[in-house]
Coordinates of C-alpha atoms in Angstrom, one line a residue:
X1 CA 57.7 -39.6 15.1
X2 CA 58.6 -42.4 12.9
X3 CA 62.2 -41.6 12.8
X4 CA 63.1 -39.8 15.9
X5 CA 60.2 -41.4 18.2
X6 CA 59.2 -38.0 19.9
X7 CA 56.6 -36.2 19.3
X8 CA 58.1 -33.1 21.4
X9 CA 59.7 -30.9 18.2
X10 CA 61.8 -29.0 20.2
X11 CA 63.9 -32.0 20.4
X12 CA 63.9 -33.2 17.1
X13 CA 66.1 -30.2 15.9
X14 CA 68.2 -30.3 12.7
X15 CA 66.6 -33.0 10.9
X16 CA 66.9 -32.0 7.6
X17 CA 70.4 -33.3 6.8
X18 CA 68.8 -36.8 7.8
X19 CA 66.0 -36.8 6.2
X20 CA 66.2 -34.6 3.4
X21 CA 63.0 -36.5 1.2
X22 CA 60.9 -35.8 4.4
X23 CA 62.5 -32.2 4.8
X24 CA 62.0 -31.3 1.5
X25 CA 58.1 -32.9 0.8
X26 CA 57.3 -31.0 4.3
X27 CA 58.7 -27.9 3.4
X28 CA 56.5 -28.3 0.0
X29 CA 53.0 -29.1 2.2
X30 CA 54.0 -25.8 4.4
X31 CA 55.0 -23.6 1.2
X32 CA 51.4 -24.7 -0.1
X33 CA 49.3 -24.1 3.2
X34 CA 50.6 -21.0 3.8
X35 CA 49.6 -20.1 0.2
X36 CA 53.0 -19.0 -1.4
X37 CA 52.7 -18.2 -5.2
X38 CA 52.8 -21.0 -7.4
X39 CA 50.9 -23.2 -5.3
X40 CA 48.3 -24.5 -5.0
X41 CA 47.1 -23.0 -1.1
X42 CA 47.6 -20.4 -2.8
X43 CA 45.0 -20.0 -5.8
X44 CA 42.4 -20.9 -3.1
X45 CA 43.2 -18.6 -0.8
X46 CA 43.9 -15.9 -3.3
X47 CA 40.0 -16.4 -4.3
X48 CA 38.7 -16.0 -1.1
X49 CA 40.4 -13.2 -0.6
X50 CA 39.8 -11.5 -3.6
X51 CA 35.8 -12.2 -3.2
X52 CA 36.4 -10.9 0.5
X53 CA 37.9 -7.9 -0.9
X54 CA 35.4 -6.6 -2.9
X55 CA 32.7 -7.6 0.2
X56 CA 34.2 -5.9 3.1
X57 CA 37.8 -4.6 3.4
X58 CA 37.7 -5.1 7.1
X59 CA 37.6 -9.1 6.7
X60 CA 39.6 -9.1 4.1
X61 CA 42.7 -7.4 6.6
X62 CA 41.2 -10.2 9.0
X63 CA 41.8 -12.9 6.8
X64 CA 45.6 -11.6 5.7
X65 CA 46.4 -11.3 9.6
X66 CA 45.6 -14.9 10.1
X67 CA 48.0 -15.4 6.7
X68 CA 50.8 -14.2 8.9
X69 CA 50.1 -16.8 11.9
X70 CA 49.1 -19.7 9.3
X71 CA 53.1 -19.1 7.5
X72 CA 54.4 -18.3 10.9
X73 CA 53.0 -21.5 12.4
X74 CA 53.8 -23.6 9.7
X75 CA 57.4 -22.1 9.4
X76 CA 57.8 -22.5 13.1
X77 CA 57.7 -26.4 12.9
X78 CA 59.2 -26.5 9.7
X79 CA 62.1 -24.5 11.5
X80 CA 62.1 -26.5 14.9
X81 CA 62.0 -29.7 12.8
X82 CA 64.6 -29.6 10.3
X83 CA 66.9 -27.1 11.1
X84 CA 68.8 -25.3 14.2
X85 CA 70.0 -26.8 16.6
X86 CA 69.9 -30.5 16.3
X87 CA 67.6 -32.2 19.2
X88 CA 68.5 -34.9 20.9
X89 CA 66.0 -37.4 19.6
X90 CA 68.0 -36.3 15.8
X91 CA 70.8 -38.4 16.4
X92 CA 69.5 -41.5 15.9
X93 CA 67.4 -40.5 13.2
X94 CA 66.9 -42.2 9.8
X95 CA 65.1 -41.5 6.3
X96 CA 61.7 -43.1 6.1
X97 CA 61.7 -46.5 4.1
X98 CA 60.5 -46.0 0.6
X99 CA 56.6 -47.3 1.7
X100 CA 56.6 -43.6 3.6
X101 CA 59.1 -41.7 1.4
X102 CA 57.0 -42.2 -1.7
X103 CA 53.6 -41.6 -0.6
X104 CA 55.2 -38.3 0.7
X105 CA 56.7 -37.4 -2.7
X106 CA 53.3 -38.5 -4.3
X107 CA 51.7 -36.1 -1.9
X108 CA 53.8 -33.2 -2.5
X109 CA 53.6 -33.3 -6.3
X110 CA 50.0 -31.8 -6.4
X111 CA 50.5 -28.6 -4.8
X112 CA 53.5 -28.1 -7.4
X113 CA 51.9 -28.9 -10.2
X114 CA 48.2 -27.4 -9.6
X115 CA 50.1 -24.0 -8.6
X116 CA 52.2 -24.4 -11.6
X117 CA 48.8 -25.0 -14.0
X118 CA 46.6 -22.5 -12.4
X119 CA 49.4 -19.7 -12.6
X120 CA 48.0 -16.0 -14.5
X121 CA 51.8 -15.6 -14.5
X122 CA 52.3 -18.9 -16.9
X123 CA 49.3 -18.5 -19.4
X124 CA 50.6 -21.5 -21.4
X125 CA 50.7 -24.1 -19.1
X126 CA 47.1 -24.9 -20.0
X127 CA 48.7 -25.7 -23.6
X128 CA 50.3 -28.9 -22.0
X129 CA 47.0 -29.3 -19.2
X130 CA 43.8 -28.7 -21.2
X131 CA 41.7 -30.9 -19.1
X132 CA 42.4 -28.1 -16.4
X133 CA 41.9 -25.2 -18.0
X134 CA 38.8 -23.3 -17.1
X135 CA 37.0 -23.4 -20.1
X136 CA 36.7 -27.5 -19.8
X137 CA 34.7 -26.6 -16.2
X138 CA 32.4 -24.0 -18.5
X139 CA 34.0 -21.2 -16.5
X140 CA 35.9 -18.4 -17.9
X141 CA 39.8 -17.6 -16.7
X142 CA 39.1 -14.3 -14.3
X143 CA 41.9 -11.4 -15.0
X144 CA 44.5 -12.0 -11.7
X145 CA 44.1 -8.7 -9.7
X146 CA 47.4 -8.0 -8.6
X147 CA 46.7 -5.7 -6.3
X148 CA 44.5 -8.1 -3.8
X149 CA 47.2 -10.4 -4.3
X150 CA 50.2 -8.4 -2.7
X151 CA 48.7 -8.1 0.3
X152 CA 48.5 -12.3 2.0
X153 CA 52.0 -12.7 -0.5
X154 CA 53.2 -9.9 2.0
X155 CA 51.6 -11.4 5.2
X156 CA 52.5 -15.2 4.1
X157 CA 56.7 -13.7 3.8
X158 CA 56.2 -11.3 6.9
X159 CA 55.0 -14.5 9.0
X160 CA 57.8 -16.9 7.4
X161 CA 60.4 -13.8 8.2
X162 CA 59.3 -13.6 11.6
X163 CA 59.8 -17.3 12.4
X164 CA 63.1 -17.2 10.5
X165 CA 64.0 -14.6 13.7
X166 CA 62.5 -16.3 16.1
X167 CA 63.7 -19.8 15.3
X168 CA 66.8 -19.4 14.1
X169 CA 68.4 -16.4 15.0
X170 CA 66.7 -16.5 18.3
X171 CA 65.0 -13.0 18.5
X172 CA 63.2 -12.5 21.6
X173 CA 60.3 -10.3 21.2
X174 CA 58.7 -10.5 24.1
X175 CA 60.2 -7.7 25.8
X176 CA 59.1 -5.0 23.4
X177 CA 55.7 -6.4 22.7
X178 CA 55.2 -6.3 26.4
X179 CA 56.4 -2.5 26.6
X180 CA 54.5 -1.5 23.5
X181 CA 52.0 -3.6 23.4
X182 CA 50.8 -2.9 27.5
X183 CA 47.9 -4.3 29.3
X184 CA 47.2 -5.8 25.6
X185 CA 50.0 -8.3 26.0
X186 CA 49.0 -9.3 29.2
X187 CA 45.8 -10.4 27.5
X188 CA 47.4 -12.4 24.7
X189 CA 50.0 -13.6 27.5
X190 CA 46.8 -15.1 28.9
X191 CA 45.0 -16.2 25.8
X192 CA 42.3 -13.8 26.5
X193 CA 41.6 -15.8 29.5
X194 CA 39.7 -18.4 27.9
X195 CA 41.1 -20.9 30.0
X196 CA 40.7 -18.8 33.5
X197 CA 37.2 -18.1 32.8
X198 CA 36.8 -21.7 31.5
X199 CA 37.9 -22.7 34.2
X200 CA 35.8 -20.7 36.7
X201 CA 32.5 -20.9 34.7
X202 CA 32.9 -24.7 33.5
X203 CA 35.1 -26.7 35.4
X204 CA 34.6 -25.7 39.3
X205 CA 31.1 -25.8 39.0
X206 CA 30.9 -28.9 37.6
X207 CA 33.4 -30.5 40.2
X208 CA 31.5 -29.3 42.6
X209 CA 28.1 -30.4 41.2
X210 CA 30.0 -33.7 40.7
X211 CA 31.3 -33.4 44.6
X212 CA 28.1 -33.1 45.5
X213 CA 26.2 -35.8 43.4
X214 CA 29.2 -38.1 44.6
X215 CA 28.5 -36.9 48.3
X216 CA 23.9 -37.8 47.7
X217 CA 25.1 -40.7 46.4
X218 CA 27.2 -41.9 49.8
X219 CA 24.9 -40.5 51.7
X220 CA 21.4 -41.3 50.4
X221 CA 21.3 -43.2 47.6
X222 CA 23.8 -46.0 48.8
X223 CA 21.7 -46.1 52.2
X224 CA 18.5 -46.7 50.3
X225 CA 20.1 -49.3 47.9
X226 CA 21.8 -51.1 51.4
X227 CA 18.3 -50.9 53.2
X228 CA 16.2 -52.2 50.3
X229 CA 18.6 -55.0 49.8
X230 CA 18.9 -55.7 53.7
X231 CA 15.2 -55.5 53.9
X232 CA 14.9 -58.1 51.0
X233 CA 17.6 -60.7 53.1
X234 CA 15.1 -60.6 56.0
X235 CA 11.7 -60.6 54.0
X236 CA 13.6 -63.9 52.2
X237 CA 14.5 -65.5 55.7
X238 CA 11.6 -64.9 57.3
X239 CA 9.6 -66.3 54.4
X240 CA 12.1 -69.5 54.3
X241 CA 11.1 -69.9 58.1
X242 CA 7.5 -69.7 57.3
X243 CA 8.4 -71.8 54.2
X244 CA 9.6 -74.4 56.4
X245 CA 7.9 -74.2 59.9
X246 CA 4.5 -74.4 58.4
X247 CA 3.9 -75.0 54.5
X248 CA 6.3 -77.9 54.6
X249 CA 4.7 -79.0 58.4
X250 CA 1.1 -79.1 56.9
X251 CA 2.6 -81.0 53.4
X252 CA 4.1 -83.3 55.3
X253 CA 1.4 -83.8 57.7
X254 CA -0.9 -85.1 55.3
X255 CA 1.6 -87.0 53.8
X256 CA 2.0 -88.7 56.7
X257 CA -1.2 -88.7 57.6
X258 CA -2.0 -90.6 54.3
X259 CA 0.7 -93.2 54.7
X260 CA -0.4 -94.0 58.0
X261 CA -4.2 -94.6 57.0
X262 CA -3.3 -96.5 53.7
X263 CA -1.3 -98.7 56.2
X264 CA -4.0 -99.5 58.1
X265 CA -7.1 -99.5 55.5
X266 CA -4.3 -101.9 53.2
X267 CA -5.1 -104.4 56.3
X268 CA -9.0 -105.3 55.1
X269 CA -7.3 -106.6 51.7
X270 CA -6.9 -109.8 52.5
X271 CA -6.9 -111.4 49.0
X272 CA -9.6 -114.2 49.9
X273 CA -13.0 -114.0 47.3
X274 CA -14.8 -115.2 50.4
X275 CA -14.0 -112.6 52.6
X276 CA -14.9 -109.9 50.3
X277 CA -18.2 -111.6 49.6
X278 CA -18.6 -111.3 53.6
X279 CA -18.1 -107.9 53.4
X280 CA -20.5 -107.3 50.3
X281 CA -23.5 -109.0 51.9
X282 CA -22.9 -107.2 55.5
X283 CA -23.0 -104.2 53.7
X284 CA -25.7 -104.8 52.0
X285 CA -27.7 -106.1 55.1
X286 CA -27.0 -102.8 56.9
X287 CA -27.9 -101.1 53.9
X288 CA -31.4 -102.6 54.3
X289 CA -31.9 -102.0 57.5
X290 CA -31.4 -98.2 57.2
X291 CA -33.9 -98.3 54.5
X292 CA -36.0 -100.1 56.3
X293 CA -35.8 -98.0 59.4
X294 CA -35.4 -94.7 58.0

């Protein structure tokens, strides 16, 4: 992506004379996934294969078809990547910078040298590794059975071979798989038609469910949100006119009221001692005379 800025490999063809540090580190990673001798994919594989082996026979042929398809797949973009035809994205391509081209040699020297350690075919290499050999884990080194081993090497080259054909000498199978293969390829043309029934089972029932959610929601749940909130604007006005027409009318009623009094009661303050002494004694007097008359 870096160098040709596509991430469409069918047009990033004939790479490899470009970017031959890539090329070659990639080539490493694919040699070690699809678990080639003298790798390290390949010691792992090799051991759950052999433990599969001696299980049940019928995973263990399992397991060795997907060997073919892992090389194949692997093979197939190491193929469409770096060599054929060259894309059209491939012209302008460049080696990465050494910041990417030295992690990626970093990166590839692991599944080389584990492979080469881990090798029954090179019993000495521990001589030079001893951290690694199997005693320093407290295991013992188990006898490599040959026998289990032929049969992923076999399906790791048939899947490599077959997208060597493919690839690069453009062998087109699909007419004789789909004559010997019958209603079978049909099947596998389809993906066993996961995506058909996904499709009917998953997706159309939940567009619909969602159609119909999205239709509620127009229809009822919008209306009820509208009509609450409408209903709240009215409540709100009519309580402003009642806010104002009367609450504020009877506040400022007595407001009035009291300014209007306190005008005229502020009158009798006249500020003379002798007039409040008047008005002391006269209220006395009639004081007395409803005592006295009571």
């Amino acid at each position: 992506i870096h160098a040709a800025h596509t991430q469409d490999i069918t047009e990033t063809g004939g790479l490899y004379k470009r970017m031959k540090i890539t090329a070659i580190t990639f080539i490493l990673g694919a040699l070690s996934i699809s678990g080639l001798p003298l790798f390290s994919g390949f010691w792992s594989s090799d051991q759950i294969l052999r433990d599969v082996y001696h299980y049940n026979f019928i995973i263990y042929g399992i397991l060795t078809f997907t060997s073919i398809l892992t090389a194949f797949y692997m093979f197939r973009l190491v193929f469409l990547t770096f060599f054929g035809r060259k894309g059209d994205k491939a012209e302008y391509a460049h080696e990465s910078p050494p910041v990417m081209s030295i992690p990626l040699i970093l990166l590839a020297i692991p599944p080389v040298l584990v492979g080469f350690i881990c090798s029954p075919f090179l019993p000495e290499a521990y001589r030079f590794f001893p951290l690694f050999a199997p005693e320093s884990f407290g295991v013992r080194q188990v006898e490599a059975n040959y026998a289990v081993m032929g049969g992923p090497i076999a399906a790791d080259l048939a899947g490599i071979l077959l997208a060597y054909l493919i690839y690069q000498r453009n062998l087109r199978p699909q007419d004789w798989l789909a004559r010997y293969l019958g209603p079978y390829y049909k099947v596998l043309l389809h993906k066993y038609y996961f995506d058909e029934i996904y499709l009917f089972l998953i997706v159309r029932p939940v567009l619909r469910l969602s159609d119909f959610i999205g239709r509620f929601d127009l229809a009822v749940i919008d209306r009820v949100v509208n009509w609450v909130g409408d209903s709240g604007l009215r409540f709100a006005s009519a309580i402003g006119i009642f806010d104002l027409g009367v609450i504020d009318g009877i506040v400022n009623w007595v407001g009035d009221t009291m300014l209007d009094n306190s005008s005229r009661f502020r009158l009798s303050q006249t500020g003379y001692t002798l007039n409040y002494l008047l008005f002391f004694f006269a209220a006395v007097a009639l004081l007395v005379l409803w005592i006295q008359f009571a």
